[in-house]
Coordinates of N, CA and C in Angstrom, one line a residue:
X1 N 14.5 17.9 1.0 CA 13.3 18.7 1.1 C 13.7 20.2 1.4
X2 N 14.8 20.4 2.2 CA 15.2 21.7 2.5 C 15.6 22.5 1.2
X3 N 16.2 21.8 0.3 CA 16.6 22.4 -1.0 C 15.4 22.8 -1.8
X4 N 14.4 21.8 -1.9 CA 13.2 22.1 -2.7 C 12.4 23.2 -2.1
X5 N 12.3 23.2 -0.8 CA 11.5 24.3 -0.1 C 12.2 25.6 -0.4
X6 N 13.5 25.6 -0.4 CA 14.3 26.9 -0.6 C 14.2 27.5 -2.0
X7 N 13.9 26.6 -3.0 CA 13.9 27.1 -4.3 C 12.4 27.4 -4.8
X8 N 11.5 27.4 -3.9 CA 10.1 27.8 -4.3 C 9.0 26.9 -3.9
X9 N 9.3 25.7 -3.4 CA 8.2 24.7 -3.1 C 7.5 25.2 -1.9
X10 N 8.1 26.0 -1.0 CA 7.4 26.5 0.2 C 6.3 27.4 -0.1
X11 N 6.2 27.9 -1.3 CA 5.1 28.8 -1.7 C 4.0 28.1 -2.5
X12 N 4.1 26.8 -2.6 CA 3.2 26.0 -3.4 C 1.8 26.1 -2.8
X13 N 0.8 26.2 -3.6 CA -0.6 26.2 -3.2 C -1.1 24.8 -2.9
X14 N -0.6 23.8 -3.6 CA -1.0 22.4 -3.4 C 0.3 21.5 -3.5
X15 N 0.3 20.5 -2.7 CA 1.4 19.6 -2.7 C 0.9 18.1 -2.4
X16 N 1.5 17.2 -3.2 CA 1.2 15.8 -3.1 C 2.4 15.0 -2.9
X17 N 2.5 14.3 -1.8 CA 3.6 13.3 -1.6 C 3.1 12.0 -2.0
X18 N 3.8 11.4 -3.0 CA 3.4 10.1 -3.5 C 4.7 9.2 -3.6
X19 N 4.4 7.9 -3.6 CA 5.5 6.9 -3.8 C 4.9 5.5 -4.1
X20 N 5.7 4.7 -4.7 CA 5.3 3.4 -5.0 C 6.2 2.3 -4.4
X21 N 5.6 1.2 -3.9 CA 6.3 0.2 -3.2 C 7.0 0.7 -2.0
X22 N 8.3 0.6 -1.9 CA 9.0 1.2 -0.7 C 8.7 2.6 -0.6
X23 N 8.6 3.3 -1.8 CA 8.2 4.7 -1.7 C 6.8 4.9 -1.2
X24 N 5.9 4.0 -1.4 CA 4.6 4.1 -0.9 C 4.6 3.9 0.6
X25 N 5.5 3.0 1.1 CA 5.7 2.9 2.6 C 6.2 4.2 3.1
X26 N 7.2 4.8 2.4 CA 7.7 6.1 2.9 C 6.7 7.2 2.9
X27 N 5.8 7.2 2.0 CA 4.7 8.2 2.0 C 3.8 8.1 3.2
X28 N 3.6 6.8 3.6 CA 2.8 6.6 4.9 C 3.6 7.1 6.1
X29 N 4.9 6.8 6.2 CA 5.7 7.1 7.3 C 6.0 8.6 7.5
X30 N 6.1 9.3 6.3 CA 6.5 10.7 6.3 C 5.4 11.7 6.0
X31 N 4.2 11.2 5.8 CA 3.1 12.1 5.4 C 2.9 13.3 6.3
X32 N 2.7 13.1 7.5 CA 2.5 14.2 8.4 C 3.7 15.1 8.6
X33 N 4.9 14.6 8.5 CA 6.1 15.4 8.5 C 6.2 16.3 7.2
X34 N 5.7 15.7 6.1 CA 5.7 16.5 4.9 C 4.7 17.6 5.0
X35 N 3.5 17.3 5.6 CA 2.5 18.4 5.8 C 3.1 19.5 6.6
X36 N 3.9 19.2 7.6 CA 4.4 20.2 8.6 C 5.4 21.2 7.9
X37 N 5.9 20.8 6.8 CA 6.8 21.7 6.1 C 6.1 22.9 5.5
X38 N 4.8 22.9 5.3 CA 4.1 23.9 4.5 C 3.2 24.7 5.4
X39 N 2.9 26.0 5.0 CA 1.9 26.8 5.7 C 0.6 26.1 5.8
X40 N -0.2 26.5 6.8 CA -1.5 25.8 7.0 C -2.4 26.0 5.9
X41 N -2.3 27.0 5.1 CA -3.2 27.3 4.0 C -2.9 26.4 2.8
X42 N -1.8 25.8 2.7 CA -1.4 24.9 1.6 C -2.2 23.6 1.7
X43 N -2.7 23.2 0.5 CA -3.4 21.9 0.5 C -2.4 20.8 0.3
X44 N -2.3 19.9 1.3 CA -1.3 18.9 1.2 C -2.0 17.5 1.4
X45 N -1.6 16.6 0.5 CA -2.2 15.2 0.6 C -1.1 14.2 0.3
X46 N -1.4 13.0 0.5 CA -0.4 11.9 0.3 C -1.0 10.7 -0.4
X47 N -0.2 10.1 -1.2 CA -0.7 8.9 -2.0 C 0.3 7.8 -1.8
X48 N -0.1 6.6 -1.3 CA 0.7 5.5 -1.2 C 0.3 4.4 -2.1
X49 N 1.1 4.0 -3.1 CA 0.8 3.0 -4.1 C 1.6 1.8 -3.8
X50 N 1.0 0.6 -3.6 CA 1.7 -0.6 -3.3 C 2.5 -0.6 -2.1
X51 N 2.1 0.2 -1.1 CA 2.9 0.4 0.1 C 2.3 -0.2 1.3
X52 N 1.1 -0.9 1.2 CA 0.4 -1.5 2.3 C 1.0 -2.9 2.6
X53 N 2.2 -2.9 3.1 CA 2.9 -4.2 3.4 C 2.3 -4.7 4.8
X54 N 1.9 -5.9 4.8 CA 1.2 -6.5 6.0 C 2.1 -7.5 6.7
X55 N 1.9 -7.5 8.0 CA 2.6 -8.4 8.9 C 1.8 -9.7 9.0
X56 N 1.9 -10.5 7.9 CA 1.1 -11.6 7.7 C 1.9 -12.9 7.8
X57 N 1.3 -13.9 8.4 CA 2.1 -15.2 8.5 C 2.3 -15.9 7.2
X58 N 3.5 -16.3 6.9 CA 3.8 -16.9 5.6 C 3.4 -18.3 5.5
X59 N 3.7 -19.0 4.4 CA 3.2 -20.4 4.2 C 3.9 -21.4 5.1
X60 N 5.0 -21.0 5.7 CA 5.7 -21.8 6.7 C 5.3 -21.6 8.1
X61 N 4.4 -20.6 8.3 CA 3.9 -20.3 9.7 C 4.7 -19.2 10.4
X62 N 5.6 -18.6 9.7 CA 6.5 -17.6 10.3 C 6.1 -16.2 9.8
X63 N 6.6 -15.2 10.5 CA 6.4 -13.8 10.1 C 7.7 -13.3 9.4
X64 N 7.9 -13.8 8.2 CA 9.1 -13.5 7.5 C 9.4 -12.0 7.3
X65 N 8.4 -11.3 6.9 CA 8.6 -9.9 6.6 C 8.9 -9.1 7.9
X66 N 8.3 -9.6 9.0 CA 8.6 -8.9 10.2 C 10.1 -9.0 10.6
X67 N 10.6 -10.2 10.3 CA 12.1 -10.4 10.6 C 12.9 -9.6 9.7
X68 N 12.5 -9.4 8.4 CA 13.3 -8.6 7.5 C 13.2 -7.1 7.9
X69 N 12.0 -6.7 8.3 CA 11.8 -5.3 8.7 C 12.6 -5.0 10.0
X70 N 12.7 -6.0 10.9 CA 13.5 -5.8 12.1 C 14.9 -5.5 11.8
X71 N 15.5 -6.2 10.8 CA 16.8 -5.9 10.3 C 17.0 -4.5 9.8
X72 N 16.0 -4.0 9.0 CA 16.0 -2.7 8.5 C 15.9 -1.6 9.6
X73 N 15.0 -1.8 10.5 CA 14.8 -0.8 11.6 C 16.1 -0.7 12.4
X74 N 16.7 -1.9 12.7 CA 17.9 -1.9 13.5 C 19.1 -1.3 12.8
X75 N 19.3 -1.8 11.6 CA 20.5 -1.3 10.8 C 20.5 0.2 10.6
X76 N 19.3 0.7 10.2 CA 19.2 2.1 9.8 C 18.8 3.0 11.0
X77 N 18.5 2.4 12.1 CA 18.2 3.2 13.3 C 17.0 4.1 13.1
X78 N 16.0 3.6 12.5 CA 14.8 4.4 12.1 C 13.8 4.6 13.3
X79 N 14.0 3.9 14.4 CA 13.0 3.9 15.4 C 12.6 5.4 15.9
X80 N 13.7 6.2 15.9 CA 13.4 7.6 16.4 C 12.6 8.4 15.4
X81 N 12.5 7.9 14.2 CA 11.8 8.6 13.1 C 10.4 8.1 12.9
X82 N 10.0 7.1 13.6 CA 8.7 6.5 13.5 C 7.7 7.2 14.4
X83 N 6.4 7.2 14.1 CA 5.4 7.9 14.9 C 5.4 7.5 16.3
X84 N 5.5 8.5 17.2 CA 5.5 8.2 18.6 C 4.2 7.6 19.1
X85 N 3.1 8.0 18.4 CA 1.8 7.4 18.7 C 1.8 5.9 18.6
X86 N 2.7 5.4 17.8 CA 2.8 3.9 17.6 C 3.9 3.3 18.5
X87 N 5.1 3.9 18.5 CA 6.2 3.4 19.3 C 5.9 3.4 20.8
X88 N 5.0 4.2 21.2 CA 4.6 4.3 22.6 C 3.8 3.1 23.1
X89 N 3.3 2.3 22.1 CA 2.4 1.2 22.5 C 2.9 -0.1 21.9
X90 N 3.9 -0.1 21.0 CA 4.4 -1.4 20.4 C 5.8 -1.1 20.0
X91 N 6.5 -2.2 19.7 CA 8.0 -2.0 19.3 C 8.1 -1.4 17.9
X92 N 9.3 -0.9 17.6 CA 9.5 -0.1 16.4 C 9.3 -0.9 15.1
X93 N 9.7 -2.2 15.2 CA 9.5 -3.0 14.0 C 8.1 -3.1 13.6
X94 N 7.2 -3.3 14.5 CA 5.7 -3.4 14.2 C 5.2 -2.0 13.7
X95 N 5.8 -0.9 14.1 CA 5.4 0.4 13.7 C 5.9 0.7 12.3
X96 N 6.8 -0.2 11.7 CA 7.2 0.0 10.3 C 6.2 -0.5 9.4
X97 N 5.2 -1.3 9.9 CA 4.1 -1.8 9.1 C 3.0 -0.7 9.0
X98 N 2.5 -0.3 7.8 CA 1.5 0.7 7.7 C 0.2 0.4 8.5
X99 N -0.1 -0.9 8.6 CA -1.4 -1.3 9.3 C -1.4 -0.8 10.7
X100 N -0.2 -0.5 11.3 CA -0.1 -0.1 12.7 C 0.0 1.4 12.8
X101 N 0.2 2.1 11.7 CA 0.4 3.6 11.8 C -0.6 4.4 10.9
X102 N -1.1 3.8 9.9 CA -1.9 4.6 8.9 C -3.1 5.2 9.5
X103 N -3.8 4.6 10.5 CA -5.0 5.2 11.0 C -4.8 6.5 11.8
X104 N -3.5 6.7 12.2 CA -3.2 7.9 13.0 C -2.8 9.1 12.2
X105 N -2.6 8.9 10.9 CA -2.1 10.0 10.0 C -3.2 11.1 10.0
X106 N -2.8 12.3 10.2 CA -3.7 13.5 10.2 C -3.9 14.0 8.8
X107 N -2.9 13.9 8.0 CA -3.0 14.5 6.6 C -3.8 13.6 5.7
X108 N -4.7 14.1 4.8 CA -5.5 13.2 3.9 C -4.6 12.3 3.2
X109 N -4.9 11.0 3.1 CA -4.1 10.0 2.5 C -5.0 9.1 1.6
X110 N -4.4 8.7 0.5 CA -5.0 7.7 -0.4 C -4.2 6.5 -0.5
X111 N -4.8 5.3 -0.2 CA -4.2 4.0 -0.4 C -4.6 3.4 -1.7
X112 N -3.6 3.1 -2.5 CA -3.8 2.4 -3.8 C -3.1 1.1 -3.7
X113 N -3.7 -0.1 -3.8 CA -3.0 -1.3 -3.6 C -3.8 -2.5 -4.3
X114 N -3.0 -3.4 -4.7 CA -3.6 -4.7 -5.2 C -3.8 -5.6 -4.1
X115 N -4.9 -6.2 -4.0 CA -5.2 -7.1 -2.9 C -4.3 -8.4 -2.9
X116 N -3.9 -8.8 -4.1 CA -3.0 -9.9 -4.2 C -1.6 -9.3 -4.7
X117 N -1.0 -8.6 -3.8 CA 0.2 -7.9 -4.1 C 1.3 -8.9 -4.5
X118 N 1.8 -8.9 -5.7 CA 2.7 -9.9 -6.1 C 4.1 -9.9 -5.4
X119 N 4.5 -8.7 -5.0 CA 5.8 -8.6 -4.3 C 5.6 -9.3 -2.9
X120 N 4.5 -9.1 -2.3 CA 4.3 -9.7 -1.0 C 4.1 -11.2 -1.1
X121 N 3.4 -11.6 -2.2 CA 3.2 -13.1 -2.4 C 4.6 -13.7 -2.6
X122 N 5.5 -13.1 -3.4 CA 6.7 -13.8 -3.7 C 7.8 -13.6 -2.7
X123 N 7.8 -12.5 -1.9 CA 8.9 -12.3 -1.0 C 8.4 -12.3 0.5
X124 N 7.2 -12.3 0.8 CA 6.7 -12.3 2.2 C 5.8 -13.6 2.5
X125 N 4.8 -13.8 1.6 CA 3.9 -14.9 1.9 C 4.5 -16.3 1.5
X126 N 5.2 -16.3 0.4 CA 5.8 -17.6 -0.1 C 7.2 -17.3 -0.6
X127 N 8.1 -16.9 0.2 CA 9.4 -16.6 -0.2 C 10.2 -17.8 -0.6
X128 N 11.1 -17.7 -1.5 CA 11.9 -18.9 -2.0 C 12.5 -19.6 -0.8
X129 N 12.9 -18.9 0.2 CA 13.6 -19.6 1.3 C 12.7 -20.5 2.1
X130 N 11.3 -20.3 2.0 CA 10.4 -21.0 2.8 C 9.8 -22.2 2.0
X131 N 9.9 -22.2 0.7 CA 9.2 -23.2 -0.1 C 10.1 -24.3 -0.7
X132 N 11.4 -23.9 -1.0 CA 12.3 -24.8 -1.7 C 11.6 -25.4 -2.9
X133 N 11.4 -26.7 -2.9 CA 10.7 -27.3 -4.1 C 9.3 -27.8 -3.7
X134 N 8.7 -27.1 -2.8 CA 7.4 -27.5 -2.3 C 6.3 -27.0 -3.2
X135 N 5.0 -27.2 -2.8 CA 3.8 -26.9 -3.6 C 3.7 -25.4 -4.0
X136 N 4.4 -24.5 -3.4 CA 4.2 -23.1 -3.7 C 5.2 -22.7 -4.8
X137 N 6.1 -23.6 -5.2 CA 7.2 -23.2 -6.1 C 6.6 -22.5 -7.4
X138 N 5.5 -23.0 -8.0 CA 5.0 -22.4 -9.2 C 3.9 -21.4 -8.9
X139 N 3.1 -21.7 -7.9 CA 2.0 -20.8 -7.5 C 2.4 -19.4 -7.2
X140 N 3.5 -19.2 -6.5 CA 4.0 -17.9 -6.0 C 4.4 -17.0 -7.2
X141 N 4.7 -17.6 -8.4 CA 5.1 -16.8 -9.5 C 3.9 -16.7 -10.6
X142 N 2.9 -17.5 -10.5 CA 1.8 -17.5 -11.4 C 0.6 -18.0 -10.8
X143 N -0.4 -17.1 -10.5 CA -1.6 -17.5 -9.8 C -2.4 -18.5 -10.5
X144 N -2.2 -18.7 -11.8 CA -3.0 -19.7 -12.6 C -2.5 -21.1 -12.2
X145 N -1.3 -21.2 -11.6 CA -0.8 -22.5 -11.2 C -1.1 -22.9 -9.7
X146 N -2.0 -22.0 -9.1 CA -2.3 -22.3 -7.7 C -3.5 -23.3 -7.6
X147 N -3.5 -24.1 -6.6 CA -4.6 -25.0 -6.4 C -5.6 -24.3 -5.4
X148 N -6.7 -25.0 -5.1 CA -7.8 -24.4 -4.4 C -7.3 -24.0 -3.0
X149 N -6.5 -24.8 -2.3 CA -6.1 -24.5 -1.0 C -5.1 -23.3 -1.0
X150 N -4.3 -23.1 -2.0 CA -3.4 -22.0 -2.1 C -4.2 -20.7 -2.4
X151 N -5.2 -20.8 -3.3 CA -6.1 -19.6 -3.5 C -6.8 -19.2 -2.2
X152 N -7.2 -20.2 -1.4 CA -7.9 -19.9 -0.2 C -6.9 -19.2 0.8
X153 N -5.7 -19.5 0.8 CA -4.7 -18.8 1.6 C -4.5 -17.4 1.1
X154 N -4.5 -17.2 -0.2 CA -4.4 -15.8 -0.8 C -5.6 -15.0 -0.5
X155 N -6.8 -15.7 -0.5 CA -8.0 -15.0 -0.1 C -8.0 -14.5 1.3
X156 N -7.4 -15.3 2.2 CA -7.2 -14.8 3.6 C -6.3 -13.6 3.7
X157 N -5.3 -13.6 2.9 CA -4.4 -12.4 2.8 C -5.2 -11.2 2.3
X158 N -6.0 -11.4 1.3 CA -6.8 -10.3 0.8 C -7.8 -9.8 1.9
X159 N -8.4 -10.7 2.6 CA -9.4 -10.3 3.6 C -8.7 -9.5 4.7
X160 N -7.5 -9.8 5.0 CA -6.7 -9.1 6.0 C -6.5 -7.7 5.5
X161 N -6.1 -7.6 4.2 CA -5.8 -6.3 3.6 C -7.0 -5.4 3.6
X162 N -8.2 -6.0 3.2 CA -9.4 -5.2 3.1 C -9.9 -4.7 4.5
X163 N -9.6 -5.5 5.5 CA -10.0 -5.2 6.9 C -9.2 -4.0 7.3
X164 N -7.9 -4.0 7.0 CA -7.0 -2.9 7.3 C -7.4 -1.6 6.6
X165 N -7.8 -1.8 5.3 CA -8.2 -0.7 4.4 C -9.5 -0.1 4.9
X166 N -10.4 -0.9 5.3 CA -11.7 -0.4 5.8 C -11.5 0.4 7.1
X167 N -10.7 -0.1 8.0 CA -10.4 0.7 9.2 C -9.8 2.0 8.9
X168 N -8.8 2.0 8.0 CA -8.1 3.2 7.5 C -9.1 4.2 7.0
X169 N -10.0 3.8 6.1 CA -11.0 4.7 5.5 C -11.9 5.3 6.6
X170 N -12.3 4.5 7.5 CA -13.2 5.0 8.6 C -12.5 5.9 9.6
X171 N -11.2 5.9 9.6 CA -10.5 6.7 10.6 C -10.5 8.2 10.3
X172 N -10.7 8.5 9.1 CA -10.7 10.0 8.7 C -11.5 10.2 7.4
X173 N -12.4 11.1 7.4 CA -13.3 11.3 6.3 C -12.6 11.8 5.1
X174 N -11.4 12.3 5.2 CA -10.7 12.8 4.0 C -9.8 11.8 3.4
X175 N -9.8 10.6 3.9 CA -9.0 9.5 3.3 C -9.7 8.9 2.0
X176 N -8.9 8.3 1.2 CA -9.4 7.7 0.0 C -8.8 6.3 -0.2
X177 N -9.5 5.5 -1.0 CA -9.1 4.0 -1.1 C -9.4 3.4 -2.4
X178 N -8.5 2.7 -2.9 CA -8.7 1.9 -4.2 C -7.9 0.6 -4.0
X179 N -8.7 -0.5 -3.7 CA -8.0 -1.8 -3.5 C -8.7 -2.8 -4.5
X180 N -7.9 -3.1 -5.5 CA -8.5 -4.0 -6.5 C -7.9 -5.4 -6.4
X181 N -8.6 -6.3 -6.9 CA -8.3 -7.8 -6.8 C -7.4 -8.3 -7.9
X182 N -6.3 -7.6 -8.0 CA -5.3 -8.0 -9.1 C -4.1 -8.6 -8.6
X183 N -3.4 -9.3 -9.4 CA -2.0 -9.9 -9.1 C -1.0 -9.0 -9.7
X184 N -0.6 -7.9 -9.0 CA 0.3 -7.0 -9.5 C 1.0 -6.2 -8.3
X185 N 1.9 -5.3 -8.7 CA 2.6 -4.5 -7.6 C 2.9 -3.2 -8.2
X186 N 2.2 -2.1 -7.8 CA 2.5 -0.8 -8.3 C 1.7 -0.5 -9.5
X187 N 0.7 0.5 -9.4 CA -0.2 0.7 -10.5 C -0.3 2.2 -10.9
X188 N 0.5 3.0 -10.2 CA 0.5 4.5 -10.5 C 1.6 4.9 -11.4
X189 N 2.6 4.0 -11.7 CA 3.8 4.4 -12.3 C 3.8 4.2 -13.8
X190 N 2.9 3.3 -14.3 CA 2.8 3.0 -15.7 C 1.5 3.6 -16.3
X191 N 1.7 4.2 -17.5 CA 0.5 4.9 -18.1 C -0.7 3.9 -18.3
X192 N -0.4 2.7 -18.7 CA -1.5 1.8 -19.0 C -2.4 1.5 -17.8
X193 N -1.7 1.4 -16.6 CA -2.5 1.1 -15.4 C -3.0 2.4 -14.8
X194 N -2.3 3.5 -15.0 CA -2.7 4.7 -14.3 C -3.9 5.4 -15.0
X195 N -3.7 5.6 -16.3 CA -4.8 6.3 -17.0 C -5.2 5.8 -18.4
X196 N -4.7 4.6 -18.7 CA -5.0 4.1 -20.1 C -6.5 3.8 -20.2
X197 N -6.9 3.6 -21.5 CA -8.3 3.3 -21.8 C -8.7 2.1 -21.1
X198 N -7.8 1.1 -20.9 CA -8.1 -0.1 -20.3 C -7.5 -0.2 -18.9
X199 N -7.4 0.9 -18.3 CA -6.9 1.0 -16.9 C -7.7 0.1 -16.0
X200 N -7.1 -0.6 -15.0 CA -7.9 -1.3 -14.0 C -8.9 -0.5 -13.4
X201 N -10.1 -1.0 -13.2 CA -11.2 -0.2 -12.6 C -12.0 -1.0 -11.6
X202 N -12.7 -0.2 -10.8 CA -13.7 -0.7 -9.9 C -14.9 0.1 -10.0
X203 N -16.1 -0.6 -10.2 CA -17.3 0.1 -10.5 C -17.2 1.1 -11.6
X204 N -16.5 0.7 -12.7 CA -16.3 1.5 -13.9 C -15.5 2.8 -13.7
X205 N -14.8 2.8 -12.6 CA -13.9 4.0 -12.3 C -12.5 3.6 -12.3
X206 N -11.6 4.2 -13.2 CA -10.2 3.9 -13.3 C -9.4 4.5 -12.1
X207 N -8.1 4.1 -12.1 CA -7.3 4.5 -11.0 C -7.1 6.1 -11.0
X208 N -6.6 6.6 -12.1 CA -6.4 8.1 -12.2 C -7.6 8.9 -11.9
X209 N -8.8 8.5 -12.4 CA -10.0 9.2 -12.1 C -10.3 9.1 -10.6
X210 N -10.1 7.9 -10.0 CA -10.4 7.7 -8.6 C -9.5 8.6 -7.7
X211 N -8.2 8.6 -8.0 CA -7.3 9.5 -7.3 C -7.7 11.0 -7.5
X212 N -8.0 11.3 -8.7 CA -8.3 12.7 -9.0 C -9.6 13.2 -8.3
X213 N -10.6 12.3 -8.3 CA -11.9 12.6 -7.6 C -11.6 12.9 -6.1
X214 N -10.7 12.1 -5.5 CA -10.3 12.3 -4.1 C -9.5 13.5 -3.9
X215 N -8.5 13.7 -4.7 CA -7.6 14.8 -4.5 C -8.3 16.2 -4.7
X216 N -9.1 16.3 -5.7 CA -9.8 17.5 -5.9 C -11.2 17.6 -5.3
X217 N -11.4 16.7 -4.3 CA -12.7 16.8 -3.5 C -13.9 16.7 -4.4
X218 N -13.9 16.0 -5.5 CA -15.1 15.9 -6.3 C -16.0 14.9 -5.7
X219 N -15.5 13.9 -5.1 CA -16.4 12.9 -4.4 C -15.5 12.0 -3.5
X220 N -16.2 11.4 -2.6 CA -15.5 10.4 -1.7 C -15.2 9.2 -2.5
X221 N -14.0 8.6 -2.2 CA -13.6 7.4 -3.0 C -13.2 6.3 -2.0
X222 N -14.1 5.3 -2.0 CA -13.9 4.1 -1.2 C -14.2 2.9 -2.0
X223 N -13.2 2.4 -2.7 CA -13.4 1.4 -3.7 C -12.6 0.1 -3.3
X224 N -13.4 -0.9 -2.9 CA -12.8 -2.2 -2.6 C -13.4 -3.3 -3.5
X225 N -12.6 -3.9 -4.3 CA -13.0 -4.9 -5.3 C -13.5 -6.2 -4.7
X226 N -14.3 -6.9 -5.5 CA -14.8 -8.2 -5.1 C -13.6 -9.2 -5.2
X227 N -13.6 -10.3 -4.6 CA -12.5 -11.2 -4.6 C -12.2 -11.8 -6.0
X228 N -10.9 -12.2 -6.2 CA -10.6 -13.0 -7.3 C -11.5 -14.2 -7.5
X229 N -11.9 -14.5 -8.7 CA -11.5 -14.0 -10.0 C -12.4 -13.0 -10.7
X230 N -13.2 -12.2 -10.0 CA -14.3 -11.5 -10.5 C -13.8 -10.3 -11.4
X231 N -12.6 -9.7 -11.2 CA -12.2 -8.5 -11.9 C -11.6 -8.9 -13.2
X232 N -12.2 -8.4 -14.3 CA -11.7 -8.6 -15.7 C -10.9 -7.5 -16.2
X233 N -10.6 -6.5 -15.4 CA -9.9 -5.3 -15.9 C -8.4 -5.3 -15.4
X234 N -8.0 -6.3 -14.7 CA -6.7 -6.3 -14.1 C -5.6 -6.4 -15.2
X235 N -4.4 -5.8 -14.9 CA -3.2 -6.0 -15.7 C -2.3 -6.9 -14.8
X236 N -2.6 -8.2 -14.8 CA -1.9 -9.1 -13.8 C -0.4 -9.4 -14.3
X237 N 0.4 -9.5 -13.2 CA 1.8 -9.8 -13.5 C 2.0 -11.3 -13.1
X238 N 2.6 -12.0 -14.1 CA 2.9 -13.4 -13.9 C 4.3 -13.6 -14.5
X239 N 5.0 -14.6 -14.1 CA 6.3 -14.9 -14.7 C 6.4 -16.4 -15.1

């Protein structure tokens, strides 16, 4: 950032920090620090795509992603870089989860996420280490192979995500939200999902239009999809 600021970015009139997946998580964690690099008159906002990783109990009853994040936080020594407003009330590993930090972000933020995030399904909710040859073996890779009880479990995950998203949106009037009920991970990086004619949409509004309306203050954007299987505009990922 020092190099970019030194070659002209410091005089930008507008700046957007965005990222997808781990980059989306980074956008959440570093949004206010990014804002602090610019003069007060610069319009600065942040976009997190597929970065709303949740501390949710997996199919074996464990917090698998929490254990993984604990290793990351410890190995990289990131506790000192996490928001003090969070680390003052809970341990650093929990503060690595956006659900525990995103409401305190002062800079305008937009959350773009699939409610049935396929990365989280495959590596957090039903990781290979937890299922072996059990009933989740095929469901975790292809939602059409899930039975009713498995879909119910995934609906619980969606409900948790939408609750976090609602709280985030209510925390600051300048925040934006697009949570669709698709089985995918990352929707801002590919032209088809970002701005294609058949881009995923909620209430007939596509992703790029939604982010644009929020970024340019054309309208408030708070879009939360109905539960699966109602959305026919999804670009679902299955293997």
